[in-house]
Amino acid sequence: MANVMNNVETLTQTKTVTQKKGKRIGILGGTFNPIHNGHLIIAEQVLDQLGLDKVYFMPDANPPHVDKKFAIDAKDRVAMINCAIRDNPKFAIEMAEIMRGGVSYSYDTMKQLTQQHPENQYYFIIGGDMVNYLPEWYRIDDLVKLVSFVGVKRDGYTPASKYPVIWVDVPFIDISSSLIRSKMRQHQSIKYLVPSAVEHYIKENHLYEK
């Protein structure tokens, strides 16, 4: 009887561990003003090369690490992200920073997410140019305990940091949100720079025309 009870206890413990097993989640933050094909390529390459289960696009409310710039309403930026990722089941959107509002600090956000989902492993994706600024990030020494940083290699930036960074090679695509906005103001084509659904949304809602 003792052996039977021990076996049942072992099976129960195994089942519990299996149920709590988390996922490997990539987080790609940004203003996404608007989201473009370069963002999608980075997300797909990191997901594939690191074997992640999912990548979440996390739009911010007021980014603290870049110069203040005009950003359209959050509802439009969120809508365009949803348009861009709707055909990829491994892409999703994380609304934590939009919902909180105000200045978004990565430490606060990731602390919230890790408390909500302690079973998950988080991979925070940043451009190679941003790696140089990590020492200036709010509570960076605490943040690196919560996430694994993933650096996207870029020409002109040495893939090195005093902080642990997983470096990933991604094809260099010279597309930026500012380029999209500029082309819209000049009534130039943005076809193939953004997903067709995003292009349609921008034009239908007359975004970035002024």
PDB file of C-alpha atoms in Angstrom:
ATOM      1  CA  MET A   1       0.000   0.000   0.000  1.00  0.00           C
ATOM      2  CA  ALA A   2       2.868   2.366   0.835  1.00  0.00           C
ATOM      3  CA  ASN A   3       4.409   1.824  -2.615  1.00  0.00           C
ATOM      4  CA  VAL A   4       1.063   2.525  -4.288  1.00  0.00           C
ATOM      5  CA  MET A   5       0.642   5.757  -2.322  1.00  0.00           C
ATOM      6  CA  ASN A   6       4.192   6.820  -3.160  1.00  0.00           C
ATOM      7  CA  ASN A   7       3.549   6.188  -6.861  1.00  0.00           C
ATOM      8  CA  VAL A   8       0.323   8.223  -6.735  1.00  0.00           C
ATOM      9  CA  GLU A   9       2.165  11.061  -4.973  1.00  0.00           C
ATOM     10  CA  THR A  10       4.935  11.002  -7.572  1.00  0.00           C
ATOM     11  CA  LEU A  11       2.424  11.091 -10.442  1.00  0.00           C
ATOM     12  CA  THR A  12       0.599  13.995  -8.797  1.00  0.00           C
ATOM     13  CA  GLN A  13       3.834  15.945  -8.377  1.00  0.00           C
ATOM     14  CA  THR A  14       4.804  15.248 -11.987  1.00  0.00           C
ATOM     15  CA  LYS A  15       1.403  16.416 -13.225  1.00  0.00           C
ATOM     16  CA  THR A  16       1.679  19.607 -11.173  1.00  0.00           C
ATOM     17  CA  VAL A  17       5.140  20.373 -12.568  1.00  0.00           C
ATOM     18  CA  THR A  18       3.885  19.763 -16.114  1.00  0.00           C
ATOM     19  CA  GLN A  19       0.940  22.109 -15.627  1.00  0.00           C
ATOM     20  CA  LYS A  20       3.222  24.868 -14.318  1.00  0.00           C
ATOM     21  CA  LYS A  21       5.701  24.537 -17.141  1.00  0.00           C
ATOM     22  CA  GLY A  22       5.948  27.949 -18.770  1.00  0.00           C
ATOM     23  CA  LYS A  23       6.725  29.285 -22.201  1.00  0.00           C
ATOM     24  CA  ARG A  24       9.664  31.096 -23.764  1.00  0.00           C
ATOM     25  CA  ILE A  25       8.252  34.530 -24.573  1.00  0.00           C
ATOM     26  CA  GLY A  26       9.881  37.270 -26.622  1.00  0.00           C
ATOM     27  CA  ILE A  27       8.999  40.903 -25.877  1.00  0.00           C
ATOM     28  CA  LEU A  28       9.499  43.495 -28.609  1.00  0.00           C
ATOM     29  CA  GLY A  29       8.715  46.947 -27.286  1.00  0.00           C
ATOM     30  CA  GLY A  30       8.405  50.211 -29.143  1.00  0.00           C
ATOM     31  CA  THR A  31       6.150  53.078 -30.101  1.00  0.00           C
ATOM     32  CA  PHE A  32       5.182  51.339 -33.376  1.00  0.00           C
ATOM     33  CA  ASN A  33       4.286  54.639 -35.002  1.00  0.00           C
ATOM     34  CA  PRO A  34       3.581  52.765 -37.259  1.00  0.00           C
ATOM     35  CA  ILE A  35       4.613  49.108 -37.130  1.00  0.00           C
ATOM     36  CA  HIS A  36       6.451  48.085 -40.324  1.00  0.00           C
ATOM     37  CA  ASN A  37       7.958  45.038 -42.002  1.00  0.00           C
ATOM     38  CA  GLY A  38      11.304  45.561 -40.293  1.00  0.00           C
ATOM     39  CA  HIS A  39       9.658  44.962 -36.907  1.00  0.00           C
ATOM     40  CA  LEU A  40       8.036  41.781 -38.182  1.00  0.00           C
ATOM     41  CA  ILE A  41      11.278  40.429 -39.641  1.00  0.00           C
ATOM     42  CA  ILE A  42      13.113  40.996 -36.344  1.00  0.00           C
ATOM     43  CA  ALA A  43      10.355  39.268 -34.367  1.00  0.00           C
ATOM     44  CA  GLU A  44      10.225  36.272 -36.712  1.00  0.00           C
ATOM     45  CA  GLN A  45      13.993  35.815 -36.830  1.00  0.00           C
ATOM     46  CA  VAL A  46      14.400  35.992 -33.045  1.00  0.00           C
ATOM     47  CA  LEU A  47      11.463  33.624 -32.528  1.00  0.00           C
ATOM     48  CA  ASP A  48      12.923  31.129 -35.008  1.00  0.00           C
ATOM     49  CA  GLN A  49      16.576  31.312 -33.983  1.00  0.00           C
ATOM     50  CA  LEU A  50      15.918  31.114 -30.233  1.00  0.00           C
ATOM     51  CA  GLY A  51      13.056  28.637 -30.484  1.00  0.00           C
ATOM     52  CA  LEU A  52      10.599  30.903 -28.676  1.00  0.00           C
ATOM     53  CA  ASP A  53       6.967  29.956 -28.226  1.00  0.00           C
ATOM     54  CA  LYS A  54       5.644  33.440 -28.932  1.00  0.00           C
ATOM     55  CA  VAL A  55       6.675  37.050 -29.480  1.00  0.00           C
ATOM     56  CA  TYR A  56       4.592  39.837 -27.970  1.00  0.00           C
ATOM     57  CA  PHE A  57       4.663  43.313 -29.506  1.00  0.00           C
ATOM     58  CA  MET A  58       4.451  45.779 -26.623  1.00  0.00           C
ATOM     59  CA  PRO A  59       3.513  49.362 -27.612  1.00  0.00           C
ATOM     60  CA  ASP A  60       4.505  52.017 -25.114  1.00  0.00           C
ATOM     61  CA  ALA A  61       2.611  55.055 -23.911  1.00  0.00           C
ATOM     62  CA  ASN A  62       5.484  57.519 -23.384  1.00  0.00           C
ATOM     63  CA  PRO A  63       8.934  56.052 -24.064  1.00  0.00           C
ATOM     64  CA  PRO A  64      11.543  57.267 -21.531  1.00  0.00           C
ATOM     65  CA  HIS A  65      14.688  56.406 -23.514  1.00  0.00           C
ATOM     66  CA  VAL A  66      14.159  58.375 -26.726  1.00  0.00           C
ATOM     67  CA  ASP A  67      13.523  61.996 -27.587  1.00  0.00           C
ATOM     68  CA  LYS A  68       9.885  62.962 -27.208  1.00  0.00           C
ATOM     69  CA  LYS A  69       8.110  62.744 -30.543  1.00  0.00           C
ATOM     70  CA  PHE A  70       4.637  63.014 -31.855  1.00  0.00           C
ATOM     71  CA  ALA A  71       2.826  59.712 -31.749  1.00  0.00           C
ATOM     72  CA  ILE A  72      -0.689  59.127 -32.962  1.00  0.00           C
ATOM     73  CA  ASP A  73      -3.347  57.890 -30.584  1.00  0.00           C
ATOM     74  CA  ALA A  74      -2.596  54.559 -28.929  1.00  0.00           C
ATOM     75  CA  LYS A  75      -5.789  53.005 -30.313  1.00  0.00           C
ATOM     76  CA  ASP A  76      -4.513  53.484 -33.866  1.00  0.00           C
ATOM     77  CA  ARG A  77      -1.062  52.126 -33.083  1.00  0.00           C
ATOM     78  CA  VAL A  78      -2.621  49.093 -31.391  1.00  0.00           C
ATOM     79  CA  ALA A  79      -5.020  48.577 -34.293  1.00  0.00           C
ATOM     80  CA  MET A  80      -2.133  48.602 -36.787  1.00  0.00           C
ATOM     81  CA  ILE A  81      -0.193  46.054 -34.738  1.00  0.00           C
ATOM     82  CA  ASN A  82      -3.232  43.794 -34.732  1.00  0.00           C
ATOM     83  CA  CYS A  83      -3.538  44.232 -38.500  1.00  0.00           C
ATOM     84  CA  ALA A  84       0.134  43.337 -38.959  1.00  0.00           C
ATOM     85  CA  ILE A  85       0.200  40.192 -36.810  1.00  0.00           C
ATOM     86  CA  ARG A  86      -3.243  38.683 -37.371  1.00  0.00           C
ATOM     87  CA  ASP A  87      -1.974  35.995 -39.758  1.00  0.00           C
ATOM     88  CA  ASN A  88       0.804  34.762 -37.439  1.00  0.00           C
ATOM     89  CA  PRO A  89      -0.431  32.687 -34.464  1.00  0.00           C
ATOM     90  CA  LYS A  90       2.953  33.043 -32.770  1.00  0.00           C
ATOM     91  CA  PHE A  91       2.683  36.832 -32.649  1.00  0.00           C
ATOM     92  CA  ALA A  92       0.526  38.648 -30.089  1.00  0.00           C
ATOM     93  CA  ILE A  93       0.178  42.058 -28.462  1.00  0.00           C
ATOM     94  CA  GLU A  94       0.996  42.976 -24.868  1.00  0.00           C
ATOM     95  CA  MET A  95      -1.017  45.952 -23.592  1.00  0.00           C
ATOM     96  CA  ALA A  96       0.589  46.394 -20.160  1.00  0.00           C
ATOM     97  CA  GLU A  97       2.273  49.744 -20.868  1.00  0.00           C
ATOM     98  CA  ILE A  98      -0.655  51.215 -22.778  1.00  0.00           C
ATOM     99  CA  MET A  99      -3.015  50.264 -19.967  1.00  0.00           C
ATOM    100  CA  ARG A 100      -0.732  51.741 -17.306  1.00  0.00           C
ATOM    101  CA  GLY A 101      -0.173  54.972 -19.242  1.00  0.00           C
ATOM    102  CA  GLY A 102       2.445  57.598 -18.535  1.00  0.00           C
ATOM    103  CA  VAL A 103       6.175  56.993 -18.870  1.00  0.00           C
ATOM    104  CA  SER A 104       6.969  53.336 -19.429  1.00  0.00           C
ATOM    105  CA  TYR A 105       9.945  51.783 -17.664  1.00  0.00           C
ATOM    106  CA  SER A 106      10.864  48.285 -18.772  1.00  0.00           C
ATOM    107  CA  TYR A 107      11.685  47.204 -15.225  1.00  0.00           C
ATOM    108  CA  ASP A 108       8.192  48.053 -13.955  1.00  0.00           C
ATOM    109  CA  THR A 109       6.548  46.306 -16.877  1.00  0.00           C
ATOM    110  CA  MET A 110       8.609  43.147 -16.695  1.00  0.00           C
ATOM    111  CA  LYS A 111       8.220  42.967 -12.930  1.00  0.00           C
ATOM    112  CA  GLN A 112       4.459  43.053 -13.478  1.00  0.00           C
ATOM    113  CA  LEU A 113       4.564  40.367 -16.183  1.00  0.00           C
ATOM    114  CA  THR A 114       6.869  38.045 -14.254  1.00  0.00           C
ATOM    115  CA  GLN A 115       4.639  38.350 -11.197  1.00  0.00           C
ATOM    116  CA  GLN A 116       1.592  37.506 -13.299  1.00  0.00           C
ATOM    117  CA  HIS A 117       3.337  34.651 -15.133  1.00  0.00           C
ATOM    118  CA  PRO A 118       6.252  33.424 -12.986  1.00  0.00           C
ATOM    119  CA  GLU A 119       6.366  30.207 -15.006  1.00  0.00           C
ATOM    120  CA  ASN A 120       7.445  32.003 -18.221  1.00  0.00           C
ATOM    121  CA  GLN A 121      10.927  32.880 -19.437  1.00  0.00           C
ATOM    122  CA  TYR A 122      11.074  36.345 -20.982  1.00  0.00           C
ATOM    123  CA  TYR A 123      13.433  37.466 -23.748  1.00  0.00           C
ATOM    124  CA  PHE A 124      13.583  41.235 -24.137  1.00  0.00           C
ATOM    125  CA  ILE A 125      14.458  42.146 -27.741  1.00  0.00           C
ATOM    126  CA  ILE A 126      16.379  45.353 -28.474  1.00  0.00           C
ATOM    127  CA  GLY A 127      18.413  46.731 -31.360  1.00  0.00           C
ATOM    128  CA  GLY A 128      22.185  46.542 -31.257  1.00  0.00           C
ATOM    129  CA  ASP A 129      22.307  50.343 -31.009  1.00  0.00           C
ATOM    130  CA  MET A 130      20.222  50.261 -27.822  1.00  0.00           C
ATOM    131  CA  VAL A 131      22.576  47.836 -26.071  1.00  0.00           C
ATOM    132  CA  ASN A 132      25.040  50.687 -25.535  1.00  0.00           C
ATOM    133  CA  TYR A 133      22.415  52.519 -23.489  1.00  0.00           C
ATOM    134  CA  LEU A 134      21.639  49.641 -21.122  1.00  0.00           C
ATOM    135  CA  PRO A 135      23.755  51.140 -18.283  1.00  0.00           C
ATOM    136  CA  GLU A 136      21.389  54.135 -18.310  1.00  0.00           C
ATOM    137  CA  TRP A 137      18.184  52.079 -18.106  1.00  0.00           C
ATOM    138  CA  TYR A 138      16.077  52.415 -14.989  1.00  0.00           C
ATOM    139  CA  ARG A 139      17.001  49.673 -12.477  1.00  0.00           C
ATOM    140  CA  ILE A 140      18.959  47.766 -15.107  1.00  0.00           C
ATOM    141  CA  ASP A 141      20.718  45.556 -12.532  1.00  0.00           C
ATOM    142  CA  ASP A 142      17.314  44.354 -11.342  1.00  0.00           C
ATOM    143  CA  LEU A 143      15.899  44.092 -14.863  1.00  0.00           C
ATOM    144  CA  VAL A 144      18.591  41.659 -16.023  1.00  0.00           C
ATOM    145  CA  LYS A 145      17.456  39.326 -13.251  1.00  0.00           C
ATOM    146  CA  LEU A 146      13.950  39.263 -14.707  1.00  0.00           C
ATOM    147  CA  VAL A 147      14.677  38.862 -18.431  1.00  0.00           C
ATOM    148  CA  SER A 148      17.242  37.659 -20.919  1.00  0.00           C
ATOM    149  CA  PHE A 149      18.245  40.482 -23.255  1.00  0.00           C
ATOM    150  CA  VAL A 150      18.355  39.701 -26.959  1.00  0.00           C
ATOM    151  CA  GLY A 151      20.463  42.065 -29.052  1.00  0.00           C
ATOM    152  CA  VAL A 152      19.788  42.345 -32.781  1.00  0.00           C
ATOM    153  CA  LYS A 153      23.153  42.823 -34.481  1.00  0.00           C
ATOM    154  CA  ARG A 154      23.549  45.985 -36.535  1.00  0.00           C
ATOM    155  CA  ASP A 155      26.324  47.311 -38.745  1.00  0.00           C
ATOM    156  CA  GLY A 156      28.475  49.854 -36.967  1.00  0.00           C
ATOM    157  CA  TYR A 157      27.734  48.537 -33.479  1.00  0.00           C
ATOM    158  CA  THR A 158      30.009  46.117 -31.651  1.00  0.00           C
ATOM    159  CA  PRO A 159      28.086  43.127 -30.257  1.00  0.00           C
ATOM    160  CA  ALA A 160      29.413  43.501 -26.723  1.00  0.00           C
ATOM    161  CA  SER A 161      28.069  44.527 -23.342  1.00  0.00           C
ATOM    162  CA  LYS A 162      28.934  44.211 -19.680  1.00  0.00           C
ATOM    163  CA  TYR A 163      25.436  42.808 -19.285  1.00  0.00           C
ATOM    164  CA  PRO A 164      24.471  39.316 -20.508  1.00  0.00           C
ATOM    165  CA  VAL A 165      23.058  39.664 -24.035  1.00  0.00           C
ATOM    166  CA  ILE A 166      22.068  36.950 -26.503  1.00  0.00           C
ATOM    167  CA  TRP A 167      23.106  38.215 -29.946  1.00  0.00           C
ATOM    168  CA  VAL A 168      21.030  37.366 -33.019  1.00  0.00           C
ATOM    169  CA  ASP A 169      21.815  37.941 -36.697  1.00  0.00           C
ATOM    170  CA  VAL A 170      18.888  39.478 -38.567  1.00  0.00           C
ATOM    171  CA  PRO A 171      18.882  40.644 -42.219  1.00  0.00           C
ATOM    172  CA  PHE A 172      19.347  44.403 -42.224  1.00  0.00           C
ATOM    173  CA  ILE A 173      16.196  46.080 -43.515  1.00  0.00           C
ATOM    174  CA  ASP A 174      16.532  49.862 -43.701  1.00  0.00           C
ATOM    175  CA  ILE A 175      12.922  50.694 -42.859  1.00  0.00           C
ATOM    176  CA  SER A 176      11.878  53.014 -40.055  1.00  0.00           C
ATOM    177  CA  SER A 177       8.620  54.403 -38.756  1.00  0.00           C
ATOM    178  CA  SER A 178       9.882  57.926 -39.500  1.00  0.00           C
ATOM    179  CA  LEU A 179      10.416  56.888 -43.145  1.00  0.00           C
ATOM    180  CA  ILE A 180       6.816  55.675 -43.361  1.00  0.00           C
ATOM    181  CA  ARG A 181       5.508  58.921 -41.861  1.00  0.00           C
ATOM    182  CA  SER A 182       7.648  61.008 -44.207  1.00  0.00           C
ATOM    183  CA  LYS A 183       6.452  59.141 -47.289  1.00  0.00           C
ATOM    184  CA  MET A 184       2.826  59.554 -46.247  1.00  0.00           C
ATOM    185  CA  ARG A 185       3.288  63.312 -45.811  1.00  0.00           C
ATOM    186  CA  GLN A 186       4.807  63.461 -49.301  1.00  0.00           C
ATOM    187  CA  HIS A 187       2.066  61.239 -50.783  1.00  0.00           C
ATOM    188  CA  GLN A 188       4.594  58.574 -51.763  1.00  0.00           C
ATOM    189  CA  SER A 189       4.088  54.812 -51.836  1.00  0.00           C
ATOM    190  CA  ILE A 190       4.588  52.739 -48.679  1.00  0.00           C
ATOM    191  CA  LYS A 191       3.701  49.483 -50.407  1.00  0.00           C
ATOM    192  CA  TYR A 192       5.965  46.593 -49.257  1.00  0.00           C
ATOM    193  CA  LEU A 193       7.322  48.749 -46.428  1.00  0.00           C
ATOM    194  CA  VAL A 194       4.378  47.815 -44.220  1.00  0.00           C
ATOM    195  CA  PRO A 195       1.938  44.887 -44.388  1.00  0.00           C
ATOM    196  CA  SER A 196      -0.900  45.537 -46.830  1.00  0.00           C
ATOM    197  CA  ALA A 197      -3.445  45.564 -43.991  1.00  0.00           C
ATOM    198  CA  VAL A 198      -1.461  48.292 -42.227  1.00  0.00           C
ATOM    199  CA  GLU A 199      -1.172  50.302 -45.443  1.00  0.00           C
ATOM    200  CA  HIS A 200      -4.937  50.051 -45.861  1.00  0.00           C
ATOM    201  CA  TYR A 201      -5.550  51.147 -42.267  1.00  0.00           C
ATOM    202  CA  ILE A 202      -3.231  54.162 -42.599  1.00  0.00           C
ATOM    203  CA  LYS A 203      -4.887  55.338 -45.797  1.00  0.00           C
ATOM    204  CA  GLU A 204      -8.436  54.623 -44.676  1.00  0.00           C
ATOM    205  CA  ASN A 205      -7.908  56.648 -41.501  1.00  0.00           C
ATOM    206  CA  HIS A 206      -5.821  59.395 -43.185  1.00  0.00           C
ATOM    207  CA  LEU A 207      -2.925  58.917 -40.780  1.00  0.00           C
ATOM    208  CA  TYR A 208       0.393  60.771 -41.136  1.00  0.00           C
ATOM    209  CA  GLU A 209      -0.897  62.968 -43.948  1.00  0.00           C
ATOM    210  CA  LYS A 210       0.091  66.196 -42.172  1.00  0.00           C
TER     211      LYS A 210
END
